[in-house]
Coordinates of C-alpha atoms and ligand atoms in Angstrom, one line a residue:
X1 CA 7.0 -4.0 28.3
X2 CA 8.0 -6.2 25.4
X3 CA 7.7 -5.1 21.8
X4 CA 4.8 -6.4 19.6
X5 CA 6.0 -6.7 16.1
X6 CA 3.4 -5.1 13.7
X7 CA 2.5 -7.1 10.5
X8 CA 4.5 -5.7 7.5
X9 CA 1.8 -5.0 4.9
X10 CA -0.5 -2.4 6.2
X11 CA -3.2 -0.2 4.5
X12 CA -2.8 3.6 4.7
X13 CA -5.4 4.1 7.5
X14 CA -3.6 1.5 9.6
X15 CA -0.3 3.2 9.0
X16 CA -1.7 6.5 10.1
X17 CA -2.7 4.9 13.4
X18 CA 0.3 2.7 14.1
X19 CA 3.4 4.1 12.4
X20 CA 6.0 5.8 14.6
X21 CA 4.6 4.5 17.8
X22 CA 6.7 2.5 20.3
X23 CA 4.8 2.2 23.6
X24 CA 7.4 -0.3 24.8
X25 CA 10.0 2.5 24.8
X26 CA 7.8 4.7 27.0
X27 CA 6.5 2.4 29.8
X28 CA 3.5 1.4 27.6
X29 CA 2.1 4.8 27.1
X30 CA 0.4 5.0 23.7
X31 CA 2.0 8.3 22.7
X32 CA 5.7 9.4 22.9
X33 CA 6.6 12.1 25.4
X34 CA 7.0 15.7 24.4
X35 CA 10.8 16.0 24.9
X36 CA 11.8 19.6 25.8
X37 CA 15.6 19.6 25.5
X38 CA 18.8 21.1 24.4
X39 CA 21.6 19.2 26.1
X40 CA 21.9 15.4 26.1
X41 CA 24.2 13.9 28.7
X42 CA 26.8 11.2 28.0
X43 CA 27.8 8.6 30.7
X44 CA 31.5 8.9 29.8
X45 CA 33.8 10.3 27.1
X46 CA 33.7 7.0 25.1
X47 CA 30.0 7.7 24.5
X48 CA 30.9 11.1 23.0
X49 CA 32.4 9.4 20.0
X50 CA 30.2 9.9 16.8
X51 CA 27.4 7.3 16.7
X52 CA 28.2 5.8 20.1
X53 CA 24.9 7.1 21.5
X54 CA 21.5 7.5 19.7
X55 CA 21.0 11.2 20.6
X56 CA 23.8 13.7 21.2
X57 CA 22.2 17.1 20.9
X58 CA 18.5 18.1 20.7
X59 CA 18.8 20.1 17.5
X60 CA 19.6 16.8 15.7
X61 CA 16.4 15.1 16.8
X62 CA 14.7 13.6 19.9
X63 CA 12.1 10.9 20.5
X64 CA 9.3 13.3 19.6
X65 CA 10.7 14.3 16.2
X66 CA 11.7 10.7 15.5
X67 CA 8.1 9.5 16.0
X68 CA 6.7 12.0 13.5
X69 CA 9.5 11.4 11.0
X70 CA 9.1 7.6 11.3
X71 CA 5.3 7.8 10.8
X72 CA 5.7 9.9 7.7
X73 CA 8.4 7.7 6.3
X74 CA 6.0 4.8 6.4
X75 CA 3.1 6.9 4.9
X76 CA 5.3 8.4 2.1
X77 CA 7.2 5.2 1.4
X78 CA 10.4 7.4 1.8
X79 CA 14.0 6.6 2.6
X80 CA 13.9 9.4 5.1
X81 CA 11.9 12.4 6.3
X82 CA 13.1 15.7 7.8
X83 CA 10.9 18.3 9.5
X84 CA 10.8 22.0 8.8
X85 CA 9.4 25.1 10.6
X86 CA 6.7 25.7 8.0
X87 CA 5.6 24.5 4.7
X88 CA 7.5 27.3 3.0
X89 CA 10.6 26.3 5.0
X90 CA 10.2 22.7 3.7
X91 CA 10.1 24.1 0.1
X92 CA 13.2 26.2 0.6
X93 CA 15.2 23.5 2.3
X94 CA 14.2 20.9 -0.3
X95 CA 15.3 23.3 -3.1
X96 CA 18.6 24.1 -1.5
X97 CA 19.3 20.4 -0.8
X98 CA 19.6 19.7 -4.5
X99 CA 20.7 22.9 -6.2
X100 CA 24.1 24.7 -6.5
X101 CA 25.6 27.6 -8.3
X102 CA 25.3 27.4 -12.1
X103 CA 22.2 25.1 -12.0
X104 CA 19.1 25.5 -14.1
X105 CA 15.8 25.0 -12.1
X106 CA 12.5 24.3 -13.8
X107 CA 9.5 25.4 -11.7
X108 CA 5.8 24.9 -12.5
X109 CA 4.1 28.2 -13.3
X110 CA 1.3 27.2 -10.9
X111 CA 3.4 27.0 -7.7
X112 CA 2.3 28.5 -4.4
X113 CA 3.1 32.3 -4.4
X114 CA 5.7 32.3 -1.6
X115 CA 7.5 29.4 -3.3
X116 CA 7.7 31.6 -6.4
X117 CA 9.0 34.5 -4.3
X118 CA 11.7 32.3 -2.9
X119 CA 12.7 31.2 -6.4
X120 CA 12.7 34.8 -7.7
X121 CA 14.6 36.4 -4.8
X122 CA 16.9 33.9 -3.0
X123 CA 18.0 31.4 -5.8
X124 CA 19.3 34.0 -8.3
X125 CA 21.6 35.4 -5.6
X126 CA 23.3 32.0 -5.5
X127 CA 23.7 31.9 -9.3
X128 CA 20.7 29.5 -9.9
X129 CA 18.6 30.2 -13.0
X130 CA 14.9 29.7 -12.5
X131 CA 12.6 29.0 -15.5
X132 CA 8.8 28.7 -15.1
X133 CA 7.1 26.1 -17.3
X134 CA 3.5 25.5 -18.2
X135 CA 2.1 23.0 -15.7
X136 CA 0.3 21.1 -18.4
X137 CA 3.5 20.1 -20.3
X138 CA 3.7 16.6 -19.1
X139 CA 6.5 14.6 -20.9
X140 CA 7.0 17.6 -23.3
X141 CA 8.9 19.2 -20.5
X142 CA 11.8 17.3 -22.0
X143 CA 12.3 20.1 -24.6
X144 CA 13.1 22.5 -21.7
X145 CA 15.9 20.5 -20.2
X146 CA 19.4 22.0 -20.5
X147 CA 22.7 20.3 -19.7
X148 CA 22.7 22.0 -16.4
X149 CA 19.1 21.4 -15.4
X150 CA 19.5 20.0 -11.9
X151 CA 15.8 19.8 -10.7
X152 CA 12.2 20.2 -11.6
X153 CA 9.7 21.6 -9.1
X154 CA 6.1 20.4 -9.4
X155 CA 2.8 21.1 -7.5
X156 CA -0.4 19.3 -8.2
X157 CA -3.0 20.5 -8.2
X158 CA -1.4 24.0 -8.4
X159 CA -2.1 26.8 -6.0
X160 CA -5.2 28.9 -6.8
X161 CA -5.7 27.5 -10.3
X162 CA -5.9 23.9 -9.3
X163 CA -4.3 22.8 -12.6
X164 CA -3.1 19.1 -12.5
X165 CA 0.3 18.0 -13.6
X166 CA 1.2 14.6 -15.1
X167 CA 3.8 13.8 -12.4
X168 CA 4.8 10.3 -13.8
X169 CA 5.5 11.8 -17.2
X170 CA 7.5 14.6 -15.8
X171 CA 9.4 12.2 -13.5
X172 CA 10.1 9.9 -16.5
X173 CA 11.5 12.8 -18.5
X174 CA 13.7 14.0 -15.6
X175 CA 15.0 10.5 -15.0
X176 CA 16.5 10.5 -18.5
X177 CA 18.8 13.3 -17.5
X178 CA 19.2 12.5 -13.8
X179 CA 17.5 15.8 -12.7
X180 CA 15.8 15.6 -9.3
X181 CA 12.0 16.0 -9.1
X182 CA 10.4 18.0 -6.2
X183 CA 6.7 18.0 -5.5
X184 CA 4.6 20.2 -3.2
X185 CA 2.0 17.6 -2.4
X186 CA 0.2 19.5 0.3
X187 CA -3.2 19.3 -1.4
X188 CA -3.5 15.5 -1.7
X189 CA -1.3 14.7 1.3
X190 CA 0.7 11.4 1.1
X191 CA -2.6 9.6 1.9
X192 CA -4.2 10.4 -1.5
X193 CA -1.1 10.7 -3.7
X194 CA 2.3 9.0 -3.3
X195 CA 4.9 11.2 -4.8
X196 CA 7.9 8.9 -4.3
X197 CA 6.1 5.9 -5.8
X198 CA 5.4 8.1 -8.9
X199 CA 9.1 9.0 -9.4
X200 CA 9.4 12.1 -7.2
X201 CA 12.7 12.6 -5.2
X202 CA 11.6 15.2 -2.6
X203 CA 8.0 15.1 -1.5
X204 CA 7.0 18.3 0.4
X205 CA 4.1 18.9 2.8
X206 CA 2.9 22.0 4.4
X207 CA 2.0 20.0 7.5
X208 CA 0.3 23.1 8.7
X209 CA -2.7 22.1 6.6
X210 CA -4.0 18.6 6.8
X211 CA -1.4 16.8 9.0
X212 CA -1.9 19.3 11.8
X213 CA -5.6 19.8 10.8
X214 CA -6.6 22.1 13.6
X215 CA -5.2 25.5 12.5
X216 CA -2.9 25.7 15.5
X217 CA 0.7 25.0 14.2
X218 CA 2.9 25.7 11.2
X219 CA 5.2 22.9 10.3
X220 CA 6.7 21.4 7.1
X221 CA 7.8 17.9 6.1
X222 CA 10.2 16.7 3.4
X223 CA 10.3 13.1 2.5
X224 CA 13.2 11.9 0.3
X225 CA 13.9 9.1 -2.1
X226 CA 17.1 7.1 -1.4
X227 CA 19.1 9.2 -3.9
X228 CA 17.9 12.6 -2.6
X229 CA 18.3 11.7 1.1
X230 CA 22.0 12.3 1.6
X231 CA 21.7 15.9 0.2
X232 CA 18.7 16.5 2.4
X233 CA 20.3 15.3 5.6
X234 CA 23.4 17.3 4.9
X235 CA 21.6 20.6 4.2
X236 CA 19.1 20.2 6.9
X237 CA 21.8 19.6 9.5
X238 CA 23.9 22.4 8.3
X239 CA 21.0 24.9 8.4
X240 CA 20.3 24.2 12.1
X241 CA 16.6 23.5 11.6
X242 CA 14.8 22.5 14.7
X243 CA 11.0 22.3 15.4
X244 CA 9.6 23.0 18.9
X245 CA 8.5 19.6 20.4
X246 CA 5.0 20.8 21.3
X247 CA 4.4 21.6 17.6
X248 CA 5.8 18.3 16.5
X249 CA 3.5 16.5 19.0
X250 CA 0.4 18.4 17.7
X251 CA 1.4 17.4 14.1
X252 CA 1.7 13.7 15.2
X253 CA -1.7 13.9 17.0
X254 CA -3.3 15.4 13.9
X255 CA -1.8 12.7 11.7
X256 CA -3.6 10.0 13.6
X257 CA -7.0 11.3 12.5
X258 CA -6.1 12.6 9.1
X259 CA -7.7 9.7 7.2
X260 CA -11.2 10.2 8.5
X261 CA -10.9 14.0 8.3
X262 CA -10.0 13.8 4.7
X263 CA -12.8 11.4 3.9
X264 CA -15.3 13.9 5.3
X265 CA -13.6 16.9 3.7
X266 CA -13.8 15.2 0.3
X267 CA -17.4 14.2 0.7
X268 CA -18.6 17.6 1.7
X269 CA -16.5 19.4 -0.9
X270 CA -18.0 17.3 -3.7
X271 CA -21.5 18.1 -2.5
X272 CA -20.7 21.8 -2.4
X273 CA -19.1 21.8 -5.8
X274 CA -22.2 20.0 -7.2
X275 CA -24.4 22.7 -5.7
X276 CA -22.2 25.6 -6.8
X277 CA -21.9 24.3 -10.4
X278 CA -25.6 24.8 -10.9
X279 CA -25.5 28.4 -10.0
X280 CA -25.9 30.9 -12.9
X281 CA -23.2 33.2 -11.5
X282 CA -20.6 30.4 -11.4
X283 CA -18.5 30.0 -14.6
X284 CA -16.2 27.3 -13.5
X285 CA -15.3 24.9 -10.6
X286 CA -11.6 24.4 -10.0
X287 CA -11.4 21.0 -8.3
X288 CA -9.7 18.0 -10.0
X289 CA -12.1 15.6 -8.3
X290 CA -15.0 17.4 -10.0
X291 CA -16.1 15.5 -13.1
X292 CA -15.8 18.4 -15.6
X293 CA -12.5 19.7 -14.4
X294 CA -9.8 19.6 -17.1
X295 CA -7.5 17.8 -14.7
X296 CA -10.0 15.1 -13.8
X297 CA -8.6 12.3 -15.9
X298 CA -5.1 12.7 -14.5
X299 CA -6.5 13.0 -11.0
X300 CA -8.6 9.9 -11.4
X301 CA -5.6 8.0 -12.8
X302 CA -3.0 8.9 -10.1
X303 CA -4.8 10.1 -7.0
X304 CA -6.8 8.0 -4.6
X305 CA -8.8 10.9 -3.2
X306 CA -9.3 14.6 -3.0
X307 CA -9.1 17.1 -0.1
X308 CA -11.3 20.0 0.7
X309 CA -9.6 22.9 -1.0
X310 CA -11.0 24.2 -4.3
X311 CA -11.8 27.3 -6.3
X312 CA -14.5 28.7 -8.4
X313 CA -14.7 31.5 -11.0
X314 CA -17.6 33.9 -11.1
X315 CA -19.1 34.7 -14.5
X316 CA -17.4 37.7 -16.1
X317 CA -20.3 40.0 -15.2
X318 CA -19.7 39.7 -11.5
X319 CA -17.7 42.8 -10.4
X320 CA -14.9 42.9 -7.8
X321 CA -17.3 44.8 -5.5
X322 CA -19.9 42.0 -5.9
X323 CA -17.3 39.3 -5.2
X324 CA -16.4 41.2 -2.0
X325 CA -20.0 41.5 -1.0
X326 CA -20.5 37.8 -1.5
X327 CA -17.6 37.0 0.8
X328 CA -18.6 39.7 3.4
X329 CA -22.0 38.1 3.7
X330 CA -20.6 34.7 4.7
X331 CA -21.0 33.9 8.4
X332 CA -19.7 30.4 8.8
X333 CA -16.8 30.7 6.3
X334 CA -14.0 32.7 7.9
X335 CA -12.0 35.0 5.8
X336 CA -8.4 33.9 6.2
X337 CA -5.3 32.4 4.7
X338 CA -4.0 28.9 5.2
X339 CA -6.4 25.9 5.0
X340 CA -6.7 22.2 5.9
X341 CA -8.2 22.9 9.4
X342 CA -11.5 21.8 10.7
X343 CA -13.2 25.1 9.9
X344 CA -14.3 26.5 6.6
X345 CA -12.5 29.4 5.1
X346 CA -12.8 31.6 2.0
X347 CA -10.5 34.1 0.2
X348 CA -10.9 36.3 -2.8
X349 CA -8.6 35.3 -5.7
X350 CA -7.6 37.3 -8.8
X351 CA -6.1 34.7 -11.2
X352 CA -5.0 37.0 -14.0
X353 CA -1.4 38.3 -13.7
X354 CA 0.1 35.7 -11.4
X355 CA 1.7 33.6 -14.1
X356 CA 4.5 34.1 -16.6
X357 CA 4.8 30.9 -18.7
X358 CA 1.8 31.6 -21.0
X359 CA -0.8 29.8 -18.9
X360 CA -4.2 31.2 -19.9
X361 CA -6.1 32.6 -17.0
X362 CA -9.5 34.4 -16.8
X363 CA -9.7 38.2 -16.0
X364 CA -12.6 38.0 -13.7
X365 CA -13.2 37.3 -10.0
X366 CA -12.5 34.0 -8.3
X367 CA -12.8 32.5 -4.8
X368 CA -10.9 29.8 -3.0
X369 CA -12.8 27.8 -0.4
X370 CA -11.5 25.5 2.3
X371 CA -14.2 23.2 3.2
X372 CA -14.1 22.2 6.9
X373 CA -15.9 19.6 8.9
X374 CA -19.2 21.5 9.4
X375 CA -22.5 20.0 8.2
X376 CA -22.7 20.5 4.4
X377 CA -26.3 21.8 4.6
X378 CA -25.1 24.7 6.9
X379 CA -22.3 25.5 4.5
X380 CA -24.6 25.6 1.5
X381 CA -27.0 27.9 3.4
X382 CA -24.0 30.2 4.2
X383 CA -23.0 30.3 0.5
X384 CA -26.7 31.1 -0.3
X385 CA -26.3 34.2 1.9
X386 CA -23.3 35.2 -0.3
X387 CA -25.4 34.9 -3.5
X388 CA -28.3 36.7 -1.8
X389 CA -26.0 39.7 -1.2
X390 CA -25.3 40.0 -4.9
X391 CA -28.9 39.6 -6.1
X392 CA -29.0 35.7 -6.2
Ligands
PLP401 C1 0.3 26.9 2.7 C2 1.1 26.3 1.7 C3 2.5 26.2 1.8 C4 3.2 26.8 2.9 O1 2.9 26.3 4.2 P1 3.2 27.3 5.5 O2 3.2 26.3 6.6 O3 2.1 28.3 5.5 O4 4.5 27.9 5.3 C5 3.2 25.5 0.8 N1 2.6 25.0 -0.2 C6 1.3 25.1 -0.4 C7 0.7 24.5 -1.6 C8 0.5 25.7 0.5 O5 -0.8 25.8 0.3

């Protein structure tokens, strides 16, 4: 089968469908095979020379991993992409790829809890100093740079609080000193925010969430700018990271429909946020796409859409026992961690006490919802059950 050359300029939804696919390499089949492998054979010793053959050992990649990496390169506008065993593994590998002993590392106070744990426990053992900064600093982060500041970690919107960060301003400040900028972009996905185009060097995805989209795999992805790629390839190869081909295949399958899923997640989430905001027991919606969110202006400026994860704070008079009763009364929303799948989820959240850089946070009870692909009316009815359990 001969190769059809795709047109160069493609819109994001078209990239999702076509990128990383080479039917001509696989007898015309639409999808690549799931390559289960360790050994790759060489026809003769000459082919064992470095670079003489495309593949030489499965840990270093195979046609299944290549397909996902190539698709993500196109979507992220990256110089290269490497896969990780989980989102957290993508975070740790990205950090290690650009940090060394003696470095200072600025980390947003709003980062995902396990990212913080990695920064607090592993990095100090290698002589790396971690400093948390207020996520709303923007370009004022400049004042925190030291001569040995090697990298800045960002996440927007941040985990649990959903605070937005001014990524272009932070990237511009980092550029003045040459520090690398890392971003956990799991919430928006590279469909709704393009980290590399906004100055980020290492764009991280917990592919577990929207790329996979079906709550059946954990996987991570790291997309690199040209200057960050050599360090990433070196570290990734040295650490021996390899992802099972069935999991890579499921991520690739999920990616093909991510656009329409996100559209629906966003639409339903906005409807539910509108409904919740009217309720007298709700003090605040935490969702940058929501018109009254403090991060709304930055979100509207830099992002082209919103996903289905958001939070809300109960009014201070709602007790912990009532917040639990609310959650226990839900029948469609499952109680569980992770998110980005087709099914709605809820978790209780206590915001106070999780930060150290002076970010003001309420003392009361909060909830994080993952809005799935169910009918919005059914989800609203379910949330009404929650309110009924605490006296409406
Ligand atoms: C879930 C999550 C991760 C980690 O992903 P895993 O695949 O569960 O390790 C990283 N960052 C954010 C923002 C997440 O929500």
